[in-house]
XYZ file of C-alpha atoms in Angstrom:
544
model
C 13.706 47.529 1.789
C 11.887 51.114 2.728
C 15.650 52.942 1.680
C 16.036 51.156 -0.977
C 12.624 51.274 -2.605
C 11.867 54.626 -2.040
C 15.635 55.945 -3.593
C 15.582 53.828 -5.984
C 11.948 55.165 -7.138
C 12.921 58.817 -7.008
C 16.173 57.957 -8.575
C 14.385 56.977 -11.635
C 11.802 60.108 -11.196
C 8.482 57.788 -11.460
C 7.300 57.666 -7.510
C 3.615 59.128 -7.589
C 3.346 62.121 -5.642
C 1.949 61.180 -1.716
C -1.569 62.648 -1.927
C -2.826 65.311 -0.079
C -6.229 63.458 1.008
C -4.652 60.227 1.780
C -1.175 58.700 2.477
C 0.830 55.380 2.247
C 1.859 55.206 5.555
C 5.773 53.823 6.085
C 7.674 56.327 3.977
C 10.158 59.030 5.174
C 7.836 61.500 5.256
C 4.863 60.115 7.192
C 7.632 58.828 9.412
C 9.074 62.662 10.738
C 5.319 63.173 11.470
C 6.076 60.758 14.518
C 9.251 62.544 15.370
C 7.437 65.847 15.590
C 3.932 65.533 16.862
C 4.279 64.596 20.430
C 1.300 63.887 23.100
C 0.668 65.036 26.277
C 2.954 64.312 28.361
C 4.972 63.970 31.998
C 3.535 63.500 35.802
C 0.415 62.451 36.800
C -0.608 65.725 37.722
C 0.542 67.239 34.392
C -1.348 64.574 32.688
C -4.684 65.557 34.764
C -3.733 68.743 33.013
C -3.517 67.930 29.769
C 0.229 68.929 29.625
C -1.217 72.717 30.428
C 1.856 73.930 32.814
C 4.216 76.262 30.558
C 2.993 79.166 33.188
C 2.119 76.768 35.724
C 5.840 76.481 38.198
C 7.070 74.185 40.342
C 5.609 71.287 38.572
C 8.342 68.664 37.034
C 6.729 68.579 33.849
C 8.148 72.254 33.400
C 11.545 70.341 32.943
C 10.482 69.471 29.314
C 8.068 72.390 28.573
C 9.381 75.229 30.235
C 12.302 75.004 32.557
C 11.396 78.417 34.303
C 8.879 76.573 35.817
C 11.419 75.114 38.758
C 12.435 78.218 40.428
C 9.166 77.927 41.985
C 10.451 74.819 43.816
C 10.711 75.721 47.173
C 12.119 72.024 48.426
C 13.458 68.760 46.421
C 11.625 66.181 45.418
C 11.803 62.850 43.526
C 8.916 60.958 41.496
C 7.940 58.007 39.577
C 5.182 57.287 36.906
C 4.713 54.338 35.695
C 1.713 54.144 32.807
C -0.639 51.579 30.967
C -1.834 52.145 27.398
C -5.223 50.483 26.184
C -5.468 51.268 22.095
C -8.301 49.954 20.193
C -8.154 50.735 16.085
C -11.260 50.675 14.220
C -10.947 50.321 10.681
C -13.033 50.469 7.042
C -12.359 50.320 3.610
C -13.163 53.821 1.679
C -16.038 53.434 -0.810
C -13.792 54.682 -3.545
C -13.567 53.676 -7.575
C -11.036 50.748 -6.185
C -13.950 49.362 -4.042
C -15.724 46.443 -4.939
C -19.482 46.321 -2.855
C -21.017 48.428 -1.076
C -20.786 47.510 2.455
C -17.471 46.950 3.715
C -16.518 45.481 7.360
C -15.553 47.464 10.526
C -12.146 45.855 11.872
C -11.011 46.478 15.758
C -7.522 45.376 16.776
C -5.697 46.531 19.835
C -2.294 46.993 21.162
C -1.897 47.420 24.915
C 1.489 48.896 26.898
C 3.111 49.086 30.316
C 5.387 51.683 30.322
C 7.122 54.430 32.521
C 5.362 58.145 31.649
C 8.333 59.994 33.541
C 10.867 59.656 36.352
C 13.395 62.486 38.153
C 14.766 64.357 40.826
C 14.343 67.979 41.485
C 17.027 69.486 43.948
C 15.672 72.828 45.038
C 17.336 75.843 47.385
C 15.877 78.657 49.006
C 17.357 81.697 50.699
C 15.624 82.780 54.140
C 12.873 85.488 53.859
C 14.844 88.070 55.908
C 18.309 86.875 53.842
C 18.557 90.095 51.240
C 22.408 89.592 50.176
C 20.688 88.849 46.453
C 17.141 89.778 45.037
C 17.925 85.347 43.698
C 15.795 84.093 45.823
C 16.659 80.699 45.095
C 16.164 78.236 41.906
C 16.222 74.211 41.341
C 18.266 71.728 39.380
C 16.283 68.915 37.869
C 16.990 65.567 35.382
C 14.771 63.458 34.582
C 12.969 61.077 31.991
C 10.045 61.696 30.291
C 8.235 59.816 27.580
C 7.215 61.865 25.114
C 5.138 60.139 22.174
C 3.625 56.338 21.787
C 4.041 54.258 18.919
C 2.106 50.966 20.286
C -0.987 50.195 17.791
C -2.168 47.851 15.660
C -4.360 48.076 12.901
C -6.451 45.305 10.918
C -7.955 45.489 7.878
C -9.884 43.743 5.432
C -10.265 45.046 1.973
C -12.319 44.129 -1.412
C -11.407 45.303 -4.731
C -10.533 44.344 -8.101
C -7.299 43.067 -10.101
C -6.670 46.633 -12.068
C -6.356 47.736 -8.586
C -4.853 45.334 -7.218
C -1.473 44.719 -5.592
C -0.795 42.741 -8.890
C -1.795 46.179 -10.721
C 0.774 47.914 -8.289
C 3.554 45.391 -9.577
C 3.083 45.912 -13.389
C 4.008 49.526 -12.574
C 7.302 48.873 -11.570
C 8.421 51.848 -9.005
C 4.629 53.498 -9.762
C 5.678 53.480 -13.370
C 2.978 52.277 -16.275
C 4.195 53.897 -18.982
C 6.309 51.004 -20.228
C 8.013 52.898 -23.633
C 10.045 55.308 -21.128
C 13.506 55.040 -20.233
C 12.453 54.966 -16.338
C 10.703 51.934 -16.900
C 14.059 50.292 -18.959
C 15.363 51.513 -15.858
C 13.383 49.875 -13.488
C 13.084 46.735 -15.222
C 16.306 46.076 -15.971
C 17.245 46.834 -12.140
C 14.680 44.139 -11.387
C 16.445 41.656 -13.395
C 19.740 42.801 -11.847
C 18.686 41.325 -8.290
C 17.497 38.469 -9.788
C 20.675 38.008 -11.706
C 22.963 38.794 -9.006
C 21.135 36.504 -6.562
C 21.746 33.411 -8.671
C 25.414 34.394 -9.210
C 26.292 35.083 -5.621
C 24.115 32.121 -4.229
C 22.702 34.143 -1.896
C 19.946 37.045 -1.730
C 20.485 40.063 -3.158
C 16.681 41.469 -3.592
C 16.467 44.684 -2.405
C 12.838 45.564 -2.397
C 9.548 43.482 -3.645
C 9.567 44.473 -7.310
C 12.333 42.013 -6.879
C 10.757 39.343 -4.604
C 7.737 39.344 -7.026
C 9.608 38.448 -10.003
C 11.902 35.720 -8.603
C 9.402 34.024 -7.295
C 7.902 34.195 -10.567
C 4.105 35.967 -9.126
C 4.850 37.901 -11.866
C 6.155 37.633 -15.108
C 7.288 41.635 -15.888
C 10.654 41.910 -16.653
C 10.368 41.677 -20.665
C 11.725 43.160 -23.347
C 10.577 43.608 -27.499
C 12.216 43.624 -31.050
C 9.834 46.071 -32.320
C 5.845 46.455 -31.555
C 4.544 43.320 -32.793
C 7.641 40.977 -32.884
C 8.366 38.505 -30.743
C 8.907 39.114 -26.727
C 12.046 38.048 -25.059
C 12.779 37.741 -21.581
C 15.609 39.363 -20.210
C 18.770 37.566 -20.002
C 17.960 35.702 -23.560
C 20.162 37.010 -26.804
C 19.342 40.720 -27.059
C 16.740 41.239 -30.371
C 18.722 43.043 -33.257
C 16.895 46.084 -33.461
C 14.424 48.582 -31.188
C 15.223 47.304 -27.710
C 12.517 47.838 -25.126
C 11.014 47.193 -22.214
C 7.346 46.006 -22.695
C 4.299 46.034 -19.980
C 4.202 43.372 -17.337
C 2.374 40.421 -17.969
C 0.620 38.465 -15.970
C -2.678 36.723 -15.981
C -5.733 39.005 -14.964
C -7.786 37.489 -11.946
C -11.498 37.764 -12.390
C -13.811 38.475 -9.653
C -13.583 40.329 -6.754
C -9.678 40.747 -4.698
C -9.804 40.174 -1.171
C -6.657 41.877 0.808
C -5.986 41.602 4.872
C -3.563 43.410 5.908
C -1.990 43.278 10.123
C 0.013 46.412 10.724
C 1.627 46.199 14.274
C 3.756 49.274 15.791
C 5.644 49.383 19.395
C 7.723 51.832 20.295
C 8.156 55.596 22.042
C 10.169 58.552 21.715
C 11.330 59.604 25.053
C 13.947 62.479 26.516
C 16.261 62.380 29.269
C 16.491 66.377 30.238
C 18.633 68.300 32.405
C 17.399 71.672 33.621
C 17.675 74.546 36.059
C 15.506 77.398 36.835
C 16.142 80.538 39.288
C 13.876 82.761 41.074
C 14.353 86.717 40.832
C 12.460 88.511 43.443
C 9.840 86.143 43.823
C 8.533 87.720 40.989
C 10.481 86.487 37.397
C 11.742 83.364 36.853
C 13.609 82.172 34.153
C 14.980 78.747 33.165
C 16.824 76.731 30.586
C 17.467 72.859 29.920
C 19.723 70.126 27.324
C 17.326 67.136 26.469
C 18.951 63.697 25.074
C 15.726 62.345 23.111
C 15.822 58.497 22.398
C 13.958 56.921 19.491
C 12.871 53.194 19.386
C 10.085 51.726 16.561
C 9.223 48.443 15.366
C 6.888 48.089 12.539
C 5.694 44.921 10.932
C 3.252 44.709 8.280
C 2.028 41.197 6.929
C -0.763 42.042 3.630
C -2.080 39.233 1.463
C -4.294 39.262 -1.327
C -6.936 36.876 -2.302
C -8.546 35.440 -5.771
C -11.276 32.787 -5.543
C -11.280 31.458 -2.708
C -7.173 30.858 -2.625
C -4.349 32.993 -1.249
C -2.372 34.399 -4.227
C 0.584 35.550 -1.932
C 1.576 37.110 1.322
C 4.327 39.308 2.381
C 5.759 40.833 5.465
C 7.485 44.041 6.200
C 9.696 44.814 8.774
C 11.198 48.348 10.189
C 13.247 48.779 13.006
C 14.616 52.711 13.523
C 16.437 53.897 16.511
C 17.911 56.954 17.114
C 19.601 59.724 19.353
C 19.328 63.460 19.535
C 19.797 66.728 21.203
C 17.494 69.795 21.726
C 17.778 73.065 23.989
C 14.776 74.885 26.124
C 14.822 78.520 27.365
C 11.779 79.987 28.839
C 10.554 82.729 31.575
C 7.569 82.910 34.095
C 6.378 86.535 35.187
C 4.264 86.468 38.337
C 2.297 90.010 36.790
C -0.091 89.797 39.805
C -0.554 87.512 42.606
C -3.353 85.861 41.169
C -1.831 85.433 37.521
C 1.411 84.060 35.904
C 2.438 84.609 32.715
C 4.534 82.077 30.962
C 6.824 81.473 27.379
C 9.030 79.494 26.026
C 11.129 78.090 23.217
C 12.571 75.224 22.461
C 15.271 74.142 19.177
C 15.077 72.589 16.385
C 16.202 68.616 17.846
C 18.794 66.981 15.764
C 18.266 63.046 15.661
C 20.739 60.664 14.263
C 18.487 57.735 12.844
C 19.251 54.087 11.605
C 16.884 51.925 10.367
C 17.254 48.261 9.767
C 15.150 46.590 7.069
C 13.656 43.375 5.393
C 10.628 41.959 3.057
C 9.544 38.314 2.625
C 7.202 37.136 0.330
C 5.561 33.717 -0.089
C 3.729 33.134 -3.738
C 1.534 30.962 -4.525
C 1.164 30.026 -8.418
C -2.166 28.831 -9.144
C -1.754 29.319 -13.111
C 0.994 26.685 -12.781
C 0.818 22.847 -13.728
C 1.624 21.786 -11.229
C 0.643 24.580 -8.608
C 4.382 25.456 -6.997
C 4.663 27.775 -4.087
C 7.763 30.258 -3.610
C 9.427 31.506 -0.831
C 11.999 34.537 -1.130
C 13.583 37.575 1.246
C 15.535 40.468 0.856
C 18.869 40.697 1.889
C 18.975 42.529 5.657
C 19.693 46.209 4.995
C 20.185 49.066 7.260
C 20.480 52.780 6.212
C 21.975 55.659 8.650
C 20.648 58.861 8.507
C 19.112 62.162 10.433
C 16.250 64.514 11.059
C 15.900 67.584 11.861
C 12.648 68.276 13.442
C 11.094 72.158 14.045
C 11.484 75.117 16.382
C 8.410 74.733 18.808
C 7.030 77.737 20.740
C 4.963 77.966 23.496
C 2.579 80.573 25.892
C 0.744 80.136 28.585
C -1.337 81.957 31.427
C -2.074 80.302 34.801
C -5.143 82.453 37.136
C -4.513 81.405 40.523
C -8.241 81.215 42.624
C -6.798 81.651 45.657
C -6.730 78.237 48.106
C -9.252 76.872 45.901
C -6.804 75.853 43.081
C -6.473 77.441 39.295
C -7.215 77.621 35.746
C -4.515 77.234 33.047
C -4.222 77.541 29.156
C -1.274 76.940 26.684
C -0.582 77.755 23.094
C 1.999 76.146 21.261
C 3.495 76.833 17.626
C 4.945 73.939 15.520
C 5.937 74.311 12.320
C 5.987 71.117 10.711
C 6.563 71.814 6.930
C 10.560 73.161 8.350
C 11.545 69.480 9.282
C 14.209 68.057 7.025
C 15.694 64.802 6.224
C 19.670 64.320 5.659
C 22.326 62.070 5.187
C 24.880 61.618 7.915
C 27.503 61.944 5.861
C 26.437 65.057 3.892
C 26.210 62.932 0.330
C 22.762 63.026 -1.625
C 20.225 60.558 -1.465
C 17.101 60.725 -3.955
C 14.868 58.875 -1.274
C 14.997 61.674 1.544
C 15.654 64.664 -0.951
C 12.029 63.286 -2.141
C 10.545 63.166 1.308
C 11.848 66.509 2.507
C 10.149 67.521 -0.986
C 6.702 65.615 0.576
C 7.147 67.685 3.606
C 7.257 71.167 2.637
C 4.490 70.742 0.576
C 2.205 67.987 2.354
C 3.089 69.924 5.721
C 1.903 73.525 7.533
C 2.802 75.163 10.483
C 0.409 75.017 13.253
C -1.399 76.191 17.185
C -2.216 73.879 19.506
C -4.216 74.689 22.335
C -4.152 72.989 25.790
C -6.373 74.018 29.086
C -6.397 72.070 32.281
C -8.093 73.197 35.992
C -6.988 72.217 39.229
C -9.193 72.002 42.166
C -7.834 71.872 45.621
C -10.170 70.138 48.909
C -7.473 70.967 51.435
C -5.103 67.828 50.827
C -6.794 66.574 47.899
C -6.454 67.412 44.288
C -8.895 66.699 41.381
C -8.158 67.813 38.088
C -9.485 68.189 34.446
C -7.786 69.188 30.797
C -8.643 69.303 27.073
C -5.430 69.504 24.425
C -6.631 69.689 20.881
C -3.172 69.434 18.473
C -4.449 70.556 14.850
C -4.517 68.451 11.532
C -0.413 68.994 10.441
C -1.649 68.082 6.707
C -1.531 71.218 3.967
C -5.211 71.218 2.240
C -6.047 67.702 3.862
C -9.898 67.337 2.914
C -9.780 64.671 6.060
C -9.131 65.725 9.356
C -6.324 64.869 11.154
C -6.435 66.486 13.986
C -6.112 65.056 17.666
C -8.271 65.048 20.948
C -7.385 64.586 24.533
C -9.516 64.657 27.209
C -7.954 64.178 30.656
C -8.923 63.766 34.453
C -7.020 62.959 37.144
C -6.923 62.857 41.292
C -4.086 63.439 43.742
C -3.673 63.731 47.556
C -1.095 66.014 48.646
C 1.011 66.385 51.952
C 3.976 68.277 53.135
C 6.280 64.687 53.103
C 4.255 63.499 49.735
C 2.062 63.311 47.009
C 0.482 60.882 45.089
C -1.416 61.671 41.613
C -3.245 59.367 39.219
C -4.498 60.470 36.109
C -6.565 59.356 32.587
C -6.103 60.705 29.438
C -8.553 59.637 26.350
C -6.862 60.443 22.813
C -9.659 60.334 19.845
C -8.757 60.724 16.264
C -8.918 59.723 12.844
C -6.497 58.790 9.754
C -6.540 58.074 6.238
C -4.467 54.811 5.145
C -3.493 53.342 1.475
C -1.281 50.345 1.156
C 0.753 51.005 -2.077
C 0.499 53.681 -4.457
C -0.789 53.284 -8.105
C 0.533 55.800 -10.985
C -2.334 54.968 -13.025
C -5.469 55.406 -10.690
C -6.720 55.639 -7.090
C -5.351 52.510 -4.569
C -7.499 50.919 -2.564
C -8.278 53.405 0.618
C -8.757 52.906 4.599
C -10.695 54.998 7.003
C -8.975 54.379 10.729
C -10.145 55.828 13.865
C -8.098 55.246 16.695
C -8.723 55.647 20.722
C -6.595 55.105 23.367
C -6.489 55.460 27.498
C -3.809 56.388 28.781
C -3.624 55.983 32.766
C -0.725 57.024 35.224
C 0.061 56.780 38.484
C 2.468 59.394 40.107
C 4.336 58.587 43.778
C 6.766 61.487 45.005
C 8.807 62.079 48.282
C 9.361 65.856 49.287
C 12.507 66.381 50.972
């Protein structure tokens, strides 16, 4: 449904542009925003951190920031982390010109997660201090797993507005079309009728979006044409008129009163990397590294929204969005040890490639009130799927650790992302209107941006405790609501010369702007979400 909905709209050149205040979430573009902004992530200890190591060393989450980081391994090691998410959504309708009232409910939902944070080996080698064959004074080999973003959440909404902006209004703009004299809207219609058509010739369904879904099971009555303004109105599939053909506006009976709408949005999912890496040590004083990471892609979404006229349910439908996908990316980076007391750190990582599929269906259940006798219909799209790729930006990153001698250390990184450079393709180099209109969404909707991370480590001879902030900015271009993310982080650890064990928290805070369906002809009904999350993990590694 999502492919074919959102080519066929920019086919016909009548999708309303994604606004720069507030987005439909569920299209292509919204979707590479998942793909590209990643959380905190890794061990325990790099969690305590708030992902602060890129100058750090000899910490395995330098395997997926910067591989330089493991020619301070000394000896080999293996870990575990397993993790538990706790998300809690709070969400409000917008007191916008589609709002109805003036107090409006606060709605919590929550989606919990058991997952594993990161897993991997590091095999390290060291020459003797009074071996000087080579001024390589050793390096390590790592792979590993790491999970790098979380897609568990649910959000729950409830919503009050009116029928001119409506989901009702939504479907007598046909592909966010109201301008019913064009050609688009001929267009639009008449592909409308088509699935309807075809689905009673081949006996089976051949809707492809809910335009479709809405008229077969006659919720709306909008696929009409007209002699001439004034004559009589035909529906489609009747003798064509004689003169004038065209399509006319939807019609369908206006609901008085106020609209309610619920709507249960549930996502599960990460995006996760297996990496390879190796880093070497050069006099004990530069180190430099590089790595391959395979990054895997699994996401679920299923939205059910229903809308509401007195006191009965007018309809309900349910989306749902599988995507998987596979990709490639390549680190280099480089630690300088300019003092003893302070490492300085940088590194780069590629553009990742991921090869995407997405599998696809809508349902929708309508209830007729208006008819005598009431009927209620049931309809779904035929299963579709849809193969394509992203390309997701160059990321940069800098860092400076300050060593306080046995006591521990202070770090601080700085990454560059520069999200407006993602891009959308097909995998088999043809066009497609759909993602040539999202990659459109991106470099305009999009900007490049810093994120800042700082984390301190203090040391009690064998224990650890640990504290970090990570602020990753707002990613929108002139966004008049603030995106951007928090993380606060603490975390504990106990330390020996046969193993370690590290536990750690980390609190994400922040806010987004939600719309259900656009309107071409005025502002959709609009929801405010805040979302928090913990986050704890629980490190166990042997040193060998």
């Amino acid at each position: 449904m999502k492919h074919a909905f959102m080519g066929l709209a920019t086919l016909l050149g009548v999708f309303l542009t994604i606004s720069f205040s507030a987005h439909a979430q569920g299209g292509y573009a919204d979707d590479a925003l998942l793909y590209m902004r990643q959380n905190p992530s890794g061990s325990a200890r790099t969690l305590g951190l708030a992902g602060a190591n890129v100058s750090l060393g000899a910490d395995f989450g330098n395997l997926t920031s910067n591989p330089a980081g493991l020619g301070f391994y000394t000896k080999s090691e293996v870990t575990l982390t397993p993790g538990l998410g706790l998300g809690t959504t709070k969400s409000v309708q917008v007191a916008n010109s589609a709002a109805v009232g003036t107090s409006f409910p606060s709605i919590s939902a929550t989606a919990n997660s058991f997952h594993i944070a990161s897993a991997g080996v590091v095999f390290a080698t060291r020459r003797a201090d009074n071996d000087q064959r080579s001024d390589w004074r050793g390096g390590a080999f790592a792979l590993g797993f790491t999970r790098l973003a979380d897609f568990n959440q649910q959000v729950h909404y409830q919503n009050s507005t009116d029928d001119n902006h409506s989901f009702f209004q939504r479907l007598r703009e046909p592909y966010n079309n109201s301008d019913y004299t064009s050609s688009s809207y001929q267009a639009a219609v008449n592909d409308i009728y088509n699935q309807y058509n075809n689905t009673r010739t081949a006996g089976s369904s051949q809707y492809t979006n809910i335009d479709g879904l809405a008229y077969g099971t006659g919720l709306v009555d909008q696929v009409l044409i007209v002699r001439a303004p004034g004559d009589t109105i035909y529906r489609v599939g009747t003798p064509a008129p004689t003169n004038n053909t065209q399509a006319s506006a939807a019609l369908r009976n206006a609901r008085k009163g106020t609209i309610t709408q619920t709507e249960d949005i549930l996502t599960k999912g990460s995006l996760s990397q297996f990496d390879l890496g190796y880093g070497g040590n050069y006099r004990d004083r530069v180190y430099i590294g590089g790595g391959v990471g395979i990054v895997s892609m699994n996401r679920t979404r299923t939205s059910t929204f229903s809308e509401s006229s007195g006191g009965d349910q007018d309809f309900v439908s349910t989306d749902y969005l599988k995507t998987t996908g596979t990709g490639i990316n390549a680190r280099l980076g480089v630690i300088v040890r300019a003092a003893d007391v302070l490492r300085l750190g940088a590194s780069i990582q590629t553009p990742t490639y991921i090869h995407l599929t997405d599998t696809y269906s809508t349902s929708l259940t309508a209830n007729d009130k208006y008819a005598a006798p009431r009927t209620v219909s049931s309809l779904s799209t035929a299963p579709g799927s849809f193969d394509y790729s992203i390309t997701t930006p160059f990321r940069a990153n800098g860092g400076a650790t300050v060593l306080l001698n046995k006591y521990g250390f202070i770090t601080a990184d700085i990454e560059y992302v520069g999200y407006s450079s993602a891009k959308f393709n097909t995998t088999d180099g043809s066009s497609d209107a759909g993602l040539d209109y999202a990659n459109s969404v991106i470099g305009n909707s999009y900007k490049n941006v810093v994120n800042y991370r700082v984390g301190a480590e203090g040391r009690f001879e064998v224990f650890r405790a640990r504290l970090g902030y990570a602020y990753y900015a707002d990613p929108y271009l002139n966004s008049v609501y603030d995106r951007s993310q928090n993380y606060f982080t603490a975390g504990l650890g106990i330390r020996t010369k046969q193993f370690f064990v590290d536990v750690a928290g980390v609190y994400l805070d922040t806010k987004d702007v939600y719309q259900p369906y656009s309107l071409a002809s005025r502002v959709p009904p609009t929801v405010n979400i805040t979302n928090n999350r913990f986050t704890t993990s629980l490190t166990g590694g042997l040193i060998f």
